[in-house]
Amino acid sequence: MFRRLTLQTTLVLAIVATLGACSTPASAPNTVGGVVAKTKNLSTFNQLVADAGMAATLNGSGPYTVFAPSDAAFQALPAKTRDALKNDKEQLKAVLSYHIVPAHVTASAKAGKLKTLQGSDIALARAADFVTVEDALVEQADLKAGNGVVHVIDRVLVPPRKK
């Protein structure tokens, strides 16, 4: 009798543990903001997004495609340009918004023009295995997030001046 009770108790505990594991909510999908923050060579872009007050946008519902310049891309900018961006929040926001498309665009997408959050169009092109956006080469493509995708590019894109 004791053995039977022990076996039944063990079986019930195993079932409860299994059902409990099934009811545990899955971890929420990461956002493009989270992907940017976790990607090692995007620390400058991540910091500038925070400085511009755009983190909430990248963590929003999306979908968003971010063409994020690598740390090396920001280092290649003239010091005067980097300083100007740090000192002019509106210009910084315009430049960062020019790297964000309010749509889900993977590296396999058809070439063409994409409307950015900044309001201007950017050109996406493909040549064999290479993908470019404007004059920047996509170095790392399709970093997936729950609200979009991030592509690491080798240049900082500068929006056209509004007339």
XYZ file of C-alpha atoms in Angstrom, residues 8-163:
156
model
C 0.908 7.670 -7.278
C 2.376 10.690 -5.493
C 5.470 10.613 -7.721
C 3.320 10.342 -10.821
C 1.107 13.271 -9.750
C 4.161 15.435 -8.992
C 5.670 14.622 -12.396
C 2.429 15.567 -14.149
C 2.126 18.816 -12.182
C 5.754 19.711 -12.969
C 5.218 19.001 -16.671
C 2.025 21.046 -16.822
C 3.681 23.863 -14.885
C 6.500 23.990 -17.416
C 3.974 24.153 -20.249
C 2.172 27.098 -18.689
C 5.335 29.154 -18.188
C 5.142 32.074 -20.623
C 7.774 32.053 -23.340
C 10.273 34.850 -23.153
C 9.090 37.858 -25.095
C 10.666 38.296 -28.516
C 13.472 40.810 -28.525
C 12.948 44.215 -30.098
C 15.164 45.863 -32.677
C 16.296 48.142 -29.840
C 17.302 45.061 -27.854
C 19.133 43.556 -30.825
C 21.038 46.818 -31.335
C 21.935 46.939 -27.626
C 23.206 43.345 -27.632
C 25.196 43.560 -30.869
C 28.807 44.225 -29.968
C 29.807 46.474 -32.872
C 26.709 48.718 -32.551
C 27.493 50.367 -29.208
C 27.924 53.839 -30.740
C 24.621 53.605 -32.617
C 22.925 52.319 -29.460
C 24.279 55.231 -27.398
C 23.240 57.788 -29.997
C 19.722 56.294 -30.132
C 19.500 56.788 -26.362
C 20.920 60.340 -26.621
C 18.331 61.222 -29.273
C 15.473 59.840 -27.171
C 14.612 57.221 -29.790
C 14.930 54.051 -27.699
C 11.158 53.862 -27.190
C 10.661 53.922 -30.955
C 12.966 50.945 -31.521
C 11.302 49.077 -28.676
C 7.813 49.861 -30.013
C 5.482 47.551 -31.888
C 7.034 48.164 -35.320
C 7.692 46.634 -37.668
C 11.035 48.371 -38.123
C 14.081 47.708 -40.241
C 17.212 49.349 -38.897
C 20.272 49.869 -41.073
C 22.635 50.408 -38.149
C 26.111 51.802 -38.843
C 28.868 49.876 -37.101
C 31.169 51.469 -34.541
C 33.851 51.608 -37.264
C 31.449 53.542 -39.515
C 31.000 56.211 -36.841
C 34.770 56.354 -36.245
C 35.250 57.006 -39.976
C 33.169 60.188 -39.739
C 35.171 63.391 -39.402
C 35.467 64.466 -35.759
C 33.711 67.736 -36.603
C 30.663 65.815 -37.913
C 30.559 63.527 -34.854
C 30.710 66.557 -32.546
C 27.996 68.363 -34.505
C 25.686 65.353 -34.162
C 26.328 65.084 -30.429
C 25.577 68.795 -29.961
C 22.456 69.021 -32.160
C 19.772 66.627 -30.958
C 17.388 67.435 -33.853
C 20.076 66.756 -36.465
C 21.072 63.569 -34.624
C 17.454 62.426 -34.612
C 17.154 63.181 -38.347
C 20.292 61.177 -39.154
C 19.233 58.216 -37.007
C 15.674 58.286 -38.415
C 17.192 58.104 -41.897
C 18.552 54.658 -40.923
C 15.123 53.311 -39.893
C 12.402 52.036 -42.228
C 8.910 51.457 -40.773
C 8.571 48.042 -42.442
C 10.088 44.569 -42.201
C 12.795 44.371 -44.898
C 15.126 41.371 -45.073
C 18.315 41.106 -47.096
C 16.447 39.010 -49.670
C 13.997 41.858 -50.387
C 13.593 43.178 -53.889
C 15.794 46.160 -54.726
C 14.086 49.518 -54.737
C 13.329 52.629 -52.741
C 12.310 52.532 -49.091
C 10.701 55.387 -47.148
C 12.540 56.133 -43.885
C 11.182 57.464 -40.592
C 12.989 60.700 -41.444
C 10.741 61.029 -44.515
C 13.275 60.613 -47.318
C 13.740 57.566 -49.496
C 16.791 55.309 -49.426
C 17.800 52.940 -52.201
C 18.233 49.228 -51.508
C 20.239 47.309 -54.113
C 21.503 43.760 -54.587
C 24.446 42.468 -56.607
C 25.089 38.738 -56.280
C 25.493 38.161 -52.526
C 26.059 41.837 -51.732
C 23.326 44.114 -50.406
C 23.736 47.873 -50.279
C 21.635 50.687 -48.925
C 22.556 53.987 -50.571
C 26.391 53.789 -50.663
C 26.705 51.556 -47.583
C 27.412 47.837 -47.711
C 25.411 45.534 -45.460
C 28.092 43.760 -43.407
C 25.775 41.675 -41.255
C 22.225 41.024 -42.400
C 18.944 39.856 -40.946
C 19.454 40.131 -37.188
C 15.867 39.220 -36.368
C 13.749 40.770 -33.652
C 10.122 40.415 -32.637
C 9.298 43.834 -34.073
C 11.560 43.849 -37.129
C 15.083 43.272 -38.344
C 18.506 44.902 -37.995
C 21.234 45.082 -40.654
C 24.744 46.280 -39.777
C 26.151 48.644 -42.417
C 29.641 50.011 -43.005
C 28.790 53.744 -43.360
C 26.738 56.420 -41.700
C 23.997 57.572 -44.050
C 23.357 61.305 -44.219
C 19.862 62.423 -45.204
C 19.482 64.897 -48.035
C 19.036 68.483 -46.942
C 15.438 69.625 -47.083
C 14.843 72.557 -49.386
